[in-house]
Amino acid sequence: MNSSINFTAILCRKLLLKNKISGETRPLSITIGMPYWKIVDEVAACPVEILGLTGRAQDIVGIDPMHALELAFRFVQLQLQDFPQSIELTWPNGEPFGLSG
């Protein structure tokens, strides 16, 4: 899957999705963009893309840019939860990736 990023990326994380049954792995790339004002001093948004899973999400909306960024992190965390037992999320070196918080 090719990146469709059309925003300024500020954070990127590379992980792997591993199928424990088949042994197949595929890359997972999470990119969070620069938060921005949609309506100055009223509504902000933060772009998010999760290639290998959901793709480009609708920009995450918050009260201000920091709130939009916080909600973008929560969105990513929710997307990475509750995989079937046959799927393992790992760092690129194969170490298990664990969600905290």
Coordinates of N, CA and C in Angstrom, one line a residue:
M1 N 0.8 -1.2 0.0 CA 0.0 0.0 0.0 C 0.9 1.2 0.0
N2 N 0.7 2.1 -0.9 CA 1.5 3.4 -1.0 C 0.9 4.4 0.0
S3 N 1.8 5.3 0.4 CA 1.4 6.4 1.3 C 0.7 7.4 0.5
S4 N -0.4 7.9 1.1 CA -1.2 9.0 0.5 C -1.0 10.3 1.2
I5 N 0.1 10.4 2.0 CA 0.2 11.5 2.8 C 0.2 12.8 2.0
N6 N -0.7 13.7 2.4 CA -0.7 15.0 1.8 C -0.8 16.1 2.9
F7 N -0.1 15.8 3.9 CA 0.0 16.7 5.1 C 1.4 16.7 5.6
T8 N 1.7 17.7 6.5 CA 3.1 17.7 7.1 C 3.1 16.7 8.2
A9 N 3.9 15.7 8.1 CA 4.1 14.7 9.1 C 5.0 15.2 10.2
I10 N 4.5 14.9 11.5 CA 5.4 15.3 12.6 C 5.9 14.1 13.4
L11 N 5.1 13.0 13.2 CA 5.5 11.7 13.9 C 5.2 10.5 13.0
C12 N 6.1 9.6 13.1 CA 5.9 8.3 12.3 C 6.4 7.2 13.1
R13 N 5.6 6.1 13.1 CA 6.1 4.8 13.8 C 5.9 3.7 12.8
K14 N 6.9 2.8 12.7 CA 6.8 1.6 11.9 C 6.7 0.4 12.8
L15 N 5.7 -0.4 12.4 CA 5.5 -1.7 13.2 C 5.2 -2.8 12.1
L16 N 5.1 -4.0 12.6 CA 4.7 -5.1 11.8 C 3.5 -5.8 12.3
L17 N 2.6 -6.3 11.4 CA 1.5 -7.2 11.8 C 1.9 -8.6 11.4
K18 N 1.9 -9.5 12.4 CA 2.4 -10.8 12.1 C 1.2 -11.8 12.3
N19 N 1.0 -12.6 11.3 CA 0.0 -13.7 11.4 C 0.7 -14.9 12.0
K20 N 0.3 -15.2 13.2 CA 0.9 -16.3 14.0 C 0.7 -17.7 13.3
I21 N -0.4 -17.8 12.5 CA -0.7 -19.1 11.9 C 0.1 -19.3 10.6
S22 N 0.1 -18.3 9.8 CA 0.8 -18.4 8.5 C 2.3 -18.0 8.5
G23 N 2.6 -17.2 9.6 CA 3.9 -16.6 9.6 C 4.1 -15.4 8.8
E24 N 3.1 -15.0 8.0 CA 3.2 -13.8 7.1 C 3.2 -12.6 8.0
T25 N 4.1 -11.6 7.5 CA 4.1 -10.3 8.2 C 3.9 -9.2 7.1
R26 N 3.3 -8.2 7.6 CA 3.1 -7.0 6.7 C 3.4 -5.7 7.5
P27 N 3.9 -4.7 6.8 CA 4.3 -3.5 7.5 C 3.1 -2.7 7.9
L28 N 3.2 -2.0 9.0 CA 2.2 -1.1 9.5 C 2.9 0.2 9.7
S29 N 2.4 1.3 9.1 CA 3.1 2.6 9.3 C 2.0 3.6 9.8
I30 N 2.4 4.2 10.9 CA 1.5 5.2 11.5 C 2.1 6.6 11.4
T31 N 1.3 7.5 10.8 CA 1.8 8.9 10.7 C 0.8 9.8 11.2
I32 N 1.3 10.7 12.1 CA 0.5 11.8 12.6 C 1.0 13.1 12.1
G33 N 0.1 13.9 11.6 CA 0.5 15.2 11.0 C 0.4 16.4 12.0
M34 N 0.8 17.5 11.5 CA 0.8 18.8 12.2 C -0.7 19.2 12.5
P35 N -1.0 19.4 13.7 CA -2.4 19.9 14.0 C -2.5 21.3 13.4
Y36 N -3.7 21.7 13.1 CA -4.0 23.0 12.5 C -5.4 23.5 12.9
W37 N -5.6 24.8 12.8 CA -6.9 25.4 13.0 C -7.8 25.2 11.8
K38 N -9.0 24.6 12.0 CA -10.0 24.6 10.9 C -10.7 25.9 11.0
I39 N -11.1 26.4 12.2 CA -11.7 27.7 12.4 C -10.9 28.3 13.6
V40 N -10.2 29.3 13.3 CA -9.2 29.9 14.3 C -9.9 30.1 15.7
D41 N -9.3 29.6 16.7 CA -9.7 29.8 18.1 C -11.1 29.1 18.4
E42 N -11.5 28.2 17.5 CA -12.8 27.5 17.7 C -12.7 26.0 17.5
V43 N -12.1 25.5 16.4 CA -12.0 24.1 16.0 C -10.6 23.8 15.4
A44 N -10.0 22.8 15.9 CA -8.7 22.4 15.3 C -8.8 21.0 14.8
A45 N -7.8 20.5 14.0 CA -7.8 19.1 13.5 C -6.4 18.6 13.4
C46 N -6.3 17.3 13.3 CA -5.0 16.7 13.2 C -5.1 15.5 12.3
P47 N -4.3 15.5 11.2 CA -4.3 14.4 10.2 C -3.6 13.1 10.8
V48 N -4.2 12.0 10.4 CA -3.7 10.7 10.8 C -3.8 9.7 9.6
E49 N -2.7 8.9 9.5 CA -2.7 7.8 8.5 C -2.1 6.6 9.1
I50 N -2.8 5.4 8.9 CA -2.3 4.1 9.4 C -2.3 3.2 8.2
L51 N -1.2 3.2 7.5 CA -1.0 2.3 6.3 C -0.8 0.9 6.7
G52 N -1.5 0.0 6.1 CA -1.5 -1.4 6.4 C -2.6 -1.8 7.3
L53 N -3.5 -0.8 7.7 CA -4.6 -1.1 8.5 C -5.9 -0.4 8.0
T54 N -6.0 0.9 8.4 CA -7.2 1.7 8.0 C -6.9 2.7 6.9
G55 N -5.6 3.0 6.7 CA -5.3 4.0 5.7 C -5.5 5.4 6.2
R56 N -5.7 6.4 5.4 CA -5.9 7.8 5.8 C -7.2 8.0 6.4
A57 N -7.2 8.4 7.7 CA -8.4 8.6 8.4 C -8.9 10.1 8.2
Q58 N -10.1 10.3 8.5 CA -10.6 11.7 8.5 C -9.9 12.4 9.6
D59 N -9.5 13.7 9.3 CA -8.8 14.4 10.3 C -9.5 14.4 11.7
I60 N -8.7 14.2 12.7 CA -9.3 14.2 14.1 C -9.5 15.6 14.6
V61 N -10.7 15.9 15.1 CA -11.1 17.2 15.4 C -11.1 17.4 17.0
G62 N -10.6 18.6 17.4 CA -10.5 18.9 18.8 C -10.8 20.4 19.0
I63 N -10.8 20.8 20.3 CA -11.1 22.2 20.6 C -9.9 23.1 20.2
D64 N -8.7 22.6 20.3 CA -7.5 23.4 19.9 C -6.5 22.4 19.4
P65 N -5.4 22.9 18.8 CA -4.5 22.0 18.2 C -3.9 20.9 19.1
M66 N -3.7 21.2 20.4 CA -3.2 20.2 21.3 C -4.2 19.2 21.6
H67 N -5.5 19.6 21.8 CA -6.6 18.6 22.0 C -6.7 17.7 20.8
A68 N -6.6 18.3 19.6 CA -6.7 17.5 18.4 C -5.6 16.4 18.3
L69 N -4.4 16.8 18.7 CA -3.2 15.9 18.7 C -3.5 14.8 19.8
E70 N -4.0 15.2 21.0 CA -4.3 14.2 22.0 C -5.3 13.2 21.5
L71 N -6.3 13.6 20.8 CA -7.4 12.8 20.3 C -6.8 11.9 19.2
A72 N -5.9 12.4 18.4 CA -5.3 11.6 17.3 C -4.5 10.4 17.9
F73 N -3.8 10.7 19.0 CA -3.1 9.6 19.7 C -4.1 8.5 20.2
R74 N -5.2 9.0 20.8 CA -6.2 8.1 21.3 C -6.8 7.2 20.1
F75 N -7.0 7.9 19.0 CA -7.6 7.2 17.8 C -6.6 6.1 17.4
V76 N -5.3 6.4 17.3 CA -4.4 5.4 16.9 C -4.4 4.2 17.9
Q77 N -4.4 4.6 19.2 CA -4.3 3.5 20.2 C -5.6 2.6 20.1
L78 N -6.7 3.2 19.8 CA -7.9 2.4 19.7 C -7.8 1.5 18.4
Q79 N -7.2 2.0 17.4 CA -7.1 1.2 16.1 C -6.2 0.0 16.3
L80 N -5.2 0.1 17.3 CA -4.2 -0.9 17.5 C -4.6 -1.9 18.6
Q81 N -5.8 -1.8 19.1 CA -6.3 -2.7 20.1 C -7.2 -3.8 19.5
D82 N -7.3 -4.9 20.3 CA -8.2 -6.0 20.0 C -8.0 -6.7 18.6
F83 N -6.8 -7.0 18.3 CA -6.6 -7.8 17.1 C -6.9 -9.3 17.5
P84 N -7.3 -10.1 16.6 CA -7.6 -11.5 16.9 C -6.3 -12.1 17.5
Q85 N -6.5 -13.2 18.2 CA -5.3 -13.9 18.8 C -4.3 -14.3 17.8
S86 N -4.7 -14.5 16.6 CA -3.8 -15.0 15.6 C -2.9 -13.9 15.0
I87 N -3.1 -12.7 15.4 CA -2.4 -11.5 14.9 C -1.5 -10.9 16.0
E88 N -0.3 -10.7 15.7 CA 0.6 -10.1 16.7 C 1.2 -8.8 16.2
L89 N 1.2 -7.8 17.0 CA 1.8 -6.5 16.6 C 3.2 -6.4 17.2
T90 N 4.2 -6.2 16.3 CA 5.6 -6.2 16.8 C 6.3 -4.9 16.3
W91 N 7.4 -4.6 16.9 CA 8.3 -3.7 16.4 C 9.0 -4.3 15.2
P92 N 9.7 -3.5 14.4 CA 10.4 -4.0 13.2 C 11.4 -5.1 13.5
N93 N 12.0 -5.1 14.7 CA 13.0 -6.1 15.1 C 12.3 -7.4 15.6
G94 N 11.0 -7.5 15.6 CA 10.3 -8.7 16.0 C 9.8 -8.7 17.5
E95 N 10.3 -7.7 18.3 CA 9.9 -7.7 19.7 C 8.4 -7.3 19.7
P96 N 7.7 -7.9 20.7 CA 6.2 -7.6 20.8 C 6.0 -6.1 21.1
F97 N 5.0 -5.5 20.5 CA 4.6 -4.2 20.8 C 3.5 -4.2 21.7
G98 N 3.6 -3.5 22.9 CA 2.6 -3.5 23.9 C 2.0 -2.0 24.0
L99 N 0.7 -2.0 24.1 CA 0.1 -0.7 24.3 C 0.0 -0.4 25.8
S100 N 0.3 0.8 26.2 CA 0.1 1.2 27.6 C -0.8 2.3 27.8
G101 N -1.4 2.4 28.9 CA -2.2 3.6 29.2 C -3.6 3.3 28.9

